[in-house]
Every structure is written in C-alpha cells, then in structure tokens.
Backbone as a ProteinNet text record, in pm:
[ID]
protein_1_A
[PRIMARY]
XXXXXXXXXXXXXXXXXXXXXXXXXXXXXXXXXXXXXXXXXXXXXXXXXXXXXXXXXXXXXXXXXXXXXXXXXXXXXXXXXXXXXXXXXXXXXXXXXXXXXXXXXXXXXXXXXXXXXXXXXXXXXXXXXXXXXXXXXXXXXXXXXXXXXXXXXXXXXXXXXXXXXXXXXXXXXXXX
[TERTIARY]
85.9	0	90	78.5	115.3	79.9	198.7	123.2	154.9	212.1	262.3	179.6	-0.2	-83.3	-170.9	-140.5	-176	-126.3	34.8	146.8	85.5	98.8	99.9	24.3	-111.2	-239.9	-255.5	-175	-131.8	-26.3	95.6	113.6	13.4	-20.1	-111.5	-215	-305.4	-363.8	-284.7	-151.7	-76.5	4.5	-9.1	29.1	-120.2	-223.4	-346.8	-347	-334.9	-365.9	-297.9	-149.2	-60.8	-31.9	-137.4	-126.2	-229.3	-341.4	-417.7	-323.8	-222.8	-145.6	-40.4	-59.7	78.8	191.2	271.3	402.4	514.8	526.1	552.7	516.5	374.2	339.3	356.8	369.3	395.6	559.1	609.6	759	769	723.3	691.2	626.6	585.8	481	605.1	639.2	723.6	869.9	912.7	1011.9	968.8	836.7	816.3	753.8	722.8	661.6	765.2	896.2	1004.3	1027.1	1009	1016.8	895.8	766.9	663.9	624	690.3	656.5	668.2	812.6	831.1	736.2	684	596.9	450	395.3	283.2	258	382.1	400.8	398.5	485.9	426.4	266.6	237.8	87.3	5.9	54.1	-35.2	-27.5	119.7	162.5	56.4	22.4	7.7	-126.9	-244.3	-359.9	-360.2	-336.6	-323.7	-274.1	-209.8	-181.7	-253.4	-333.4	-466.9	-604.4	-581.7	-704.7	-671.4	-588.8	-556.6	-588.7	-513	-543.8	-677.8	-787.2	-920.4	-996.6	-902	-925.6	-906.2	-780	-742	-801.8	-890.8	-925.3	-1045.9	-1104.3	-1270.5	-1225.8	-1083.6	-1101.3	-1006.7	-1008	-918.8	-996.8	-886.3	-756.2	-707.8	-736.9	-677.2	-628.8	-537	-479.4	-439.4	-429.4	-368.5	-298.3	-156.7	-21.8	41.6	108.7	119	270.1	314.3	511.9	566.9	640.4	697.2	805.8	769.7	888.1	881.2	1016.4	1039.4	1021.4	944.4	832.2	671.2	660.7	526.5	475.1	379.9	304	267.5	297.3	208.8	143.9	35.1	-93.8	-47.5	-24.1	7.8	-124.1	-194	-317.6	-279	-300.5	-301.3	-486.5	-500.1	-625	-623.5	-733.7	-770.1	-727.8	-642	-674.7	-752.8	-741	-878.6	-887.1	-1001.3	-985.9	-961.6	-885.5	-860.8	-989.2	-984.8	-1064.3	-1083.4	-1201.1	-1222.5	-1195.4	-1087.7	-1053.4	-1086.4	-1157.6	-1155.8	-1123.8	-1017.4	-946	-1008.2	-1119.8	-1147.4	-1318.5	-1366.9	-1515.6	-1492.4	-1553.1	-1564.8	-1623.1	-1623.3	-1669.4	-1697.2	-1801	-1791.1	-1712.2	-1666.1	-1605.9	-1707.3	-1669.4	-1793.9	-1789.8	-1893.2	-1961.5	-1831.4	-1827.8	-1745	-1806.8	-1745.5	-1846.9	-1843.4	-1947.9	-2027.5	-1925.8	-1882.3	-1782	-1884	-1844	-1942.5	-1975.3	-2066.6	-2124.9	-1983	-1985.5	-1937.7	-1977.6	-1911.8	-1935.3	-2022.9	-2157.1	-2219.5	-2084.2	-1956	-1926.5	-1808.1	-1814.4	-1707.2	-1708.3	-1580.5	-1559.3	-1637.4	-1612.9	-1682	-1634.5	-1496.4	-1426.5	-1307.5	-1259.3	-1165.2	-1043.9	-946.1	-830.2	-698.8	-662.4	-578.2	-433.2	-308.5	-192.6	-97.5	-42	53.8	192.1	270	407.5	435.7	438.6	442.4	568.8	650.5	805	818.6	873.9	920	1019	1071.2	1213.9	1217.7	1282.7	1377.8	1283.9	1323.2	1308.6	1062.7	1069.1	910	853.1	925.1	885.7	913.5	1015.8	1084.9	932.3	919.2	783.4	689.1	619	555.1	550.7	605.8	692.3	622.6	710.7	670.7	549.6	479.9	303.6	222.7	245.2	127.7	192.5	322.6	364	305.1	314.9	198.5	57	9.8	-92	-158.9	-72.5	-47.4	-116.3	-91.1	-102.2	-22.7	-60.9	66.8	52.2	210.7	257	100.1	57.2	-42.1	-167.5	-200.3	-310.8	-318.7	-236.2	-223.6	-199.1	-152.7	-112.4	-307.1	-321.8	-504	-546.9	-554.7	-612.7	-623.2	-513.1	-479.2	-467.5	-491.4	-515.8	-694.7	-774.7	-879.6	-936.5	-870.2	-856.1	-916.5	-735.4	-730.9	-832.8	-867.6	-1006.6	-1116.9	-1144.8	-1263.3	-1286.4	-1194	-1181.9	-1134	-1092.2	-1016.5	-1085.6	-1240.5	-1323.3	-1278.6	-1178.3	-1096.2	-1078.5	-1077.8	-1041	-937.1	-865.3	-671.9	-649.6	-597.9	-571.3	-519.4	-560.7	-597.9	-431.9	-383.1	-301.9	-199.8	-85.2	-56.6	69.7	96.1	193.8	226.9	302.7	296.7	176.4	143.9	52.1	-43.9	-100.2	-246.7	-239.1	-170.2	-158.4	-133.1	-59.1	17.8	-106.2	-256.6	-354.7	-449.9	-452.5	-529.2	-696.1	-778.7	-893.8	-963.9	-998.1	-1028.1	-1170.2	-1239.4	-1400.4	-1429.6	-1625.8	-1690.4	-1788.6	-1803.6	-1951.5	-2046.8	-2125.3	-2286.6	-2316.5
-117.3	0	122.9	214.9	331.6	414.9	456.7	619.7	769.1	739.4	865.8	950.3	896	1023.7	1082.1	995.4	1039.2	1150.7	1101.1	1201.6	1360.8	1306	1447.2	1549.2	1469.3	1497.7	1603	1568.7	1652.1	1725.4	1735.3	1786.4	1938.8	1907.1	2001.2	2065.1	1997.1	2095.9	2143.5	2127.5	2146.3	2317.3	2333.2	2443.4	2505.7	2496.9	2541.3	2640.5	2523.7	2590.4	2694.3	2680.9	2779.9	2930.5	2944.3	3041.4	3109.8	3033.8	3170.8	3235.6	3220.2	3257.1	3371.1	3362.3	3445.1	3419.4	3535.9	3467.6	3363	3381.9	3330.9	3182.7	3211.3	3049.4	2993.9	3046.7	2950.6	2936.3	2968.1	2936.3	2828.8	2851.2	2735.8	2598.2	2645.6	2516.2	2385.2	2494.6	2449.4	2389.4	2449.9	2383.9	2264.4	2248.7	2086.4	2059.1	2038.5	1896.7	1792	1835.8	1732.2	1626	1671.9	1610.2	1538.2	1625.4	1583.2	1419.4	1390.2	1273.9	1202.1	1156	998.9	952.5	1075.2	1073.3	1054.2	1119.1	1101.8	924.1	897	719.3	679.7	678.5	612.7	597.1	718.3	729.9	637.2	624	638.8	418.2	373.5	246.9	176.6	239.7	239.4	210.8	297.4	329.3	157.2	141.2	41.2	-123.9	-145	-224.2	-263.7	-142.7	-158.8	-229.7	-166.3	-199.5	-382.7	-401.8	-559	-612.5	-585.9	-678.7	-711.2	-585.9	-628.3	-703.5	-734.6	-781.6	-942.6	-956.2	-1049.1	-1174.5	-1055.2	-1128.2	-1198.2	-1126	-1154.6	-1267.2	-1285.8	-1414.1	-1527.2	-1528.5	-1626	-1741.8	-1890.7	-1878.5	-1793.2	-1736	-1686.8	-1555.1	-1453.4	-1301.5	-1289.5	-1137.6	-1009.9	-972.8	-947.5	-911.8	-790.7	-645	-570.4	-610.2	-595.1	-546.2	-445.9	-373	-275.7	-317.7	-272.3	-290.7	-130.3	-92.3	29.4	130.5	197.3	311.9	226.5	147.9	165	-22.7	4.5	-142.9	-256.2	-345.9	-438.8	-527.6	-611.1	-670.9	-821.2	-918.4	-1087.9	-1129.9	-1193.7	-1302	-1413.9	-1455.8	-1588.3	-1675.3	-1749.9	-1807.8	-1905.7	-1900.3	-2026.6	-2209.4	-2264.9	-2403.8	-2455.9	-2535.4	-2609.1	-2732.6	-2792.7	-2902.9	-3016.7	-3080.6	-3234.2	-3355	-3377.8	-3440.3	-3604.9	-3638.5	-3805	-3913.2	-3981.6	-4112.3	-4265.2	-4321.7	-4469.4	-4576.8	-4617.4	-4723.2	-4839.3	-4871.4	-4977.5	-4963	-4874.6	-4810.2	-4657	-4601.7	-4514.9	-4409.7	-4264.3	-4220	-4120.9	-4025.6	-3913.9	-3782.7	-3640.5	-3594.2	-3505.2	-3502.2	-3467.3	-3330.7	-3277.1	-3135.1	-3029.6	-2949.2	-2828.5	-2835.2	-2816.6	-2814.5	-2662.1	-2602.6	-2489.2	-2445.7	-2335.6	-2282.4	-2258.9	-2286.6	-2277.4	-2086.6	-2085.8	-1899.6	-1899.3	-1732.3	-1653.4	-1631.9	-1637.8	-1636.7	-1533.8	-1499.3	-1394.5	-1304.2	-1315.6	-1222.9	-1173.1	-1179.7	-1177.3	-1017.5	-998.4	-821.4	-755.1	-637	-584	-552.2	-590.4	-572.6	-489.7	-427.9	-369.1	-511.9	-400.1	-515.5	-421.5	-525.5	-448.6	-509.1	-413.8	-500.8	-480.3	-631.1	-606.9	-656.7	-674.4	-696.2	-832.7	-984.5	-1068.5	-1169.1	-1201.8	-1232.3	-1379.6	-1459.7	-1611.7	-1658.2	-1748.2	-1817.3	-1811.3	-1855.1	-1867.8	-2006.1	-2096.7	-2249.7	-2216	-2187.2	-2194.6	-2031.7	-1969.2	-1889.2	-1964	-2085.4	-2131.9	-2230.5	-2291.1	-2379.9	-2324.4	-2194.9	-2177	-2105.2	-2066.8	-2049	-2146.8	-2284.1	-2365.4	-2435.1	-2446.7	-2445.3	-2371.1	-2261.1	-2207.8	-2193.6	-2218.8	-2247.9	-2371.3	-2504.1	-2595.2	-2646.8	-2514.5	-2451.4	-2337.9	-2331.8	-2150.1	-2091.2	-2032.5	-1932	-1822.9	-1716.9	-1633.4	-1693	-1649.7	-1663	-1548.5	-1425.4	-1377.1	-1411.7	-1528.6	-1576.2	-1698.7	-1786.3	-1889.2	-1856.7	-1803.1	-1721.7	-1688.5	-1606.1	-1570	-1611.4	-1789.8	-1892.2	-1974.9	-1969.3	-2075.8	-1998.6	-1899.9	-1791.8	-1820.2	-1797.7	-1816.8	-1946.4	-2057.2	-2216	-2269.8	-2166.2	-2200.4	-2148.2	-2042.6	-1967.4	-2028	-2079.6	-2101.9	-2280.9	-2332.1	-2431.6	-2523.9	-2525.1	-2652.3	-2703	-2619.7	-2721.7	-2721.7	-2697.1	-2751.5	-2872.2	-2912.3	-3086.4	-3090.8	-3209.4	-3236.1	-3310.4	-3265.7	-3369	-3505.2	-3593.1	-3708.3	-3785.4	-3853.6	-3964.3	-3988.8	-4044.3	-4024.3	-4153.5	-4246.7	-4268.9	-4449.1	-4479.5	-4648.3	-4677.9	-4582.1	-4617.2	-4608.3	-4563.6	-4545.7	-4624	-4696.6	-4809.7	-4731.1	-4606.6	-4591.2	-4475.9	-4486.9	-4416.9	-4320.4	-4233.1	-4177.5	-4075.7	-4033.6	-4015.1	-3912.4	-3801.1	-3674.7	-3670.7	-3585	-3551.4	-3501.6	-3521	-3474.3	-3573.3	-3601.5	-3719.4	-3602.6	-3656.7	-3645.6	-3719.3
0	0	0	-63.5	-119.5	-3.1	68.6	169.5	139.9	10.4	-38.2	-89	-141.3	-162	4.2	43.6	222.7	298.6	266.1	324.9	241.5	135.4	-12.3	75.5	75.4	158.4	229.7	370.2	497.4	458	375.6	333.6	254.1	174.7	119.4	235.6	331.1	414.8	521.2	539.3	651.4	544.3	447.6	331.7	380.8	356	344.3	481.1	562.4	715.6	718.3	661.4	683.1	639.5	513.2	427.1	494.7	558.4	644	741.7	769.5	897.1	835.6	708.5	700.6	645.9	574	555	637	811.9	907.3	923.4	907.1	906.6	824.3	692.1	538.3	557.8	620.2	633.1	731.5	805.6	931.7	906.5	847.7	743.4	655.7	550	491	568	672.8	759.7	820.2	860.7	928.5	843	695.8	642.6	665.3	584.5	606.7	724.8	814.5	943.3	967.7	975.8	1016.4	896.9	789	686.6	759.4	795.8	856	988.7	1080.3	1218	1149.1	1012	983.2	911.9	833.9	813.4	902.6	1036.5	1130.1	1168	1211.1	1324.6	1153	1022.4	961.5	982.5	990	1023.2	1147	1255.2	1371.2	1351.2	1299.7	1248.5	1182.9	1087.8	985.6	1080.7	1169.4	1226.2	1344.8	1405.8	1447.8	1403.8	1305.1	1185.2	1156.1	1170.3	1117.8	1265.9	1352.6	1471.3	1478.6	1439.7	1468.5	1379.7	1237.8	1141.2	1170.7	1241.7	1258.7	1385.1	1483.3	1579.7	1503.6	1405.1	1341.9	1265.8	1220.9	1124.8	1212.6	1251.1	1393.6	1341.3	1332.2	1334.6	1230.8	1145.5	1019	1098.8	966.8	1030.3	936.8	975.2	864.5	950.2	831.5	917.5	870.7	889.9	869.3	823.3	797.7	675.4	637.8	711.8	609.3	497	375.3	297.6	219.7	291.6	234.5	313.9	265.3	327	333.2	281.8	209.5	300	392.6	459.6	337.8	359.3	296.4	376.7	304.8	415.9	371.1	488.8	475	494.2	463.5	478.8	521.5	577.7	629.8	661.1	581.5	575.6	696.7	708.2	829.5	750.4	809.7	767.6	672	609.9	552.4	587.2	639.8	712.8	658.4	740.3	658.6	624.9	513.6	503.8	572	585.9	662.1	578.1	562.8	470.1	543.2	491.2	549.5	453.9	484.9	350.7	317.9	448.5	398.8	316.7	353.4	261.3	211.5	115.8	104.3	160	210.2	349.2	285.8	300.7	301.7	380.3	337.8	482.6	516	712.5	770.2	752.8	765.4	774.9	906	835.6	924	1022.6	1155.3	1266.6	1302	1368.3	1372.8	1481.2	1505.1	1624.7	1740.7	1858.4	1980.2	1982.4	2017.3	2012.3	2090	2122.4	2226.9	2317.6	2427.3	2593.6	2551.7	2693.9	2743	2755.8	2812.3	2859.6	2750.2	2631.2	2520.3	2555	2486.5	2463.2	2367.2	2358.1	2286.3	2150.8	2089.4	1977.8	2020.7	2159.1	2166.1	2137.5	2118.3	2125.5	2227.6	2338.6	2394.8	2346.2	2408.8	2377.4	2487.2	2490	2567.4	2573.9	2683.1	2614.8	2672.8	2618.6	2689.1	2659.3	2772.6	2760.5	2771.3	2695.1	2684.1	2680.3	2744.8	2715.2	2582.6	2557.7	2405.1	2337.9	2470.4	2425.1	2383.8	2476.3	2454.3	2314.8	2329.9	2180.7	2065.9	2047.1	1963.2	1953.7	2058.1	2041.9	1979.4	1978.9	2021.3	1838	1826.9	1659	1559.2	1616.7	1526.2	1513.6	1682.3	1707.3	1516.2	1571.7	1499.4	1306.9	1297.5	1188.6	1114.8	1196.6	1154.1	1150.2	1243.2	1162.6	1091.6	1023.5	936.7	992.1	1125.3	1195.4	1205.8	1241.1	1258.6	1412.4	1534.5	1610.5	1683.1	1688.3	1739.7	1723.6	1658.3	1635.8	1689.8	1706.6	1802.2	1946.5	1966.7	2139.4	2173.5	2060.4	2111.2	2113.1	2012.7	2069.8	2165.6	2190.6	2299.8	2419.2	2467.9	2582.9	2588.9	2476.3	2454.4	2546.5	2462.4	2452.3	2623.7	2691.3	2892.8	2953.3	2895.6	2999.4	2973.8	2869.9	2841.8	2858.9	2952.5	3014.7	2973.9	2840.1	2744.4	2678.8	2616.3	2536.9	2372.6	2351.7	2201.3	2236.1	2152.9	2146.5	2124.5	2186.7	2187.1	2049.5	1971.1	1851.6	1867.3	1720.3	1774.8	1794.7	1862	1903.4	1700.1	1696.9	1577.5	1642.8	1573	1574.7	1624.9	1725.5	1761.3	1840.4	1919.2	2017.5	1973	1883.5	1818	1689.6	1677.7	1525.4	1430.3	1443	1312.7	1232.4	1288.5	1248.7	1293.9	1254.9	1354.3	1275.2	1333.3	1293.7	1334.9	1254	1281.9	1296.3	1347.1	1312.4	1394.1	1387.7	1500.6	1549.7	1672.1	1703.5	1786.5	1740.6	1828.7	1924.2
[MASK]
++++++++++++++++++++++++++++++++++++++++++++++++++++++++++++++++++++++++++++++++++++++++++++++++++++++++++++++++++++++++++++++++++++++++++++++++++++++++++++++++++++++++++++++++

C-alpha cells in the first residue's frame, strides 16, 4: 500500500492551514513537512496495524499481518486451515460437515483489542513459533487462541493420538 498520496495529503492541508497565517506560518509550514513525513508514516503504520489486529481477531484462526517494505506497509493473509478431510481405507466415506464454532461467551468483549508486552524463554517462543507455523497461523493468532482455549476451560479438542501407540492411524471428526 502506497502512503505517499496520504502524506501528499497533509502535506497540502498542513500548506493550506498555513497560508491563512501568514508569511511566518507559510515558512513554518514548509520547515516541518520534512520532518513531520516519517511521524505522519508512522501514526499512519500504527492506524493500519490496528485496523488488522481487529481484522485479525474476526477471522481467527486466520490473520492479517502488517510489513513494512520500504516506506510503504504491505498486508500478509493468512487463511484459516482447511480441514482435513475423513478417509476410510477400507469403505468409502464421506467428509464430515465443518463443525459450527461454539457462540461466544455472554461475557465476550466488545471488539476492543488491547496489547501487551508478553516475555518467553527462548526455548518456549521457539515452540511456540513452530506451534502455529503448523498450523499456518501467525505466532499472534495462536497465542489468542490458545489464551482463549485455557479460559474457556479446554473445550478444544486435543488432537488425535498419531503414531505407535495409536496403530500408526489416527482419525479426525466430530460425534454427536
């Protein structure tokens, strides 16, 4: 995304404002656009990275991720999963129906999003990295889940068993 007709923008009414003021102020004007650009990309960065978090909480697990390259933000998508489908080798199966996400607590927020600054060993960010990497998550979208996940008492389901102890197979879904 381009912030250079934004900047232009404030630029131009930050000239406007200034010419009612006077020669003084049109000099004054013209001395802080320069400066004032890189502080208006920011607040304009800031604005925009807001806007995603709340973007990002609405499509959870999925997110929008903010980037600078350059001067100029770009937007990462990250889609929610697509679910694995139900295979049974020995009949043919249909796969089951998406299951419906449980409502939201009575006591959900109201869409604010707060932030804060939260510190990890090395060894458990490194986990915690590769957690939501295998499930194309971003790293802030798995953390909100799984913060979500503990309060709300553990009613996610533990994925299924994989490996010697489960015969090598294992079996996804939903029962009634």
């Amino acid at each position: 995304m381009d912030l250079t007709p934004y900047v232009d923008n404030l630029r131009h009414e930050l000239a406007v404002a200034a010419d009612a003021g006077g020669d003084d102020a049109r000099a004054l004007a013209e001395r802080l656009t320069a400066p004032l650009e890189s502080a208006a990309r920011l607040t304009l960065l800031n604005a925009l990275s807001a806007a995603m978090g709340e973007v990002t909480r609405d499509l959870a697990p999925g997110s929008v991720d903010v980037r600078l390259r350059g001067l100029d933000p770009e937007f990462v998508v990250t889609p929610p999963p697509a679910p694995e489908p139900f295979t049974d080798t020995r009949e043919p199966v249909a796969a089951p129906a998406a299951p419906t996400p449980p409502p939201p607590p009575a006591d959900a927020d109201d869409g604010a999003v707060a932030r804060i600054n939260f510190r990890l060993p090395a060894h458990l960010k490194a986990r915690a990295e590769d957690a939501a990497a295998a499930e194309g998550l971003s790293v802030n979208a798995w953390l909100v889940r799984a913060v979500s996940t503990a309060l709300d008492g553990g009613e996610r389901a533990a994925p299924p068993a994989r490996g010697k102890d489960s015969g090598g197979r294992g079996f996804t879904g939903w029962v009634r």
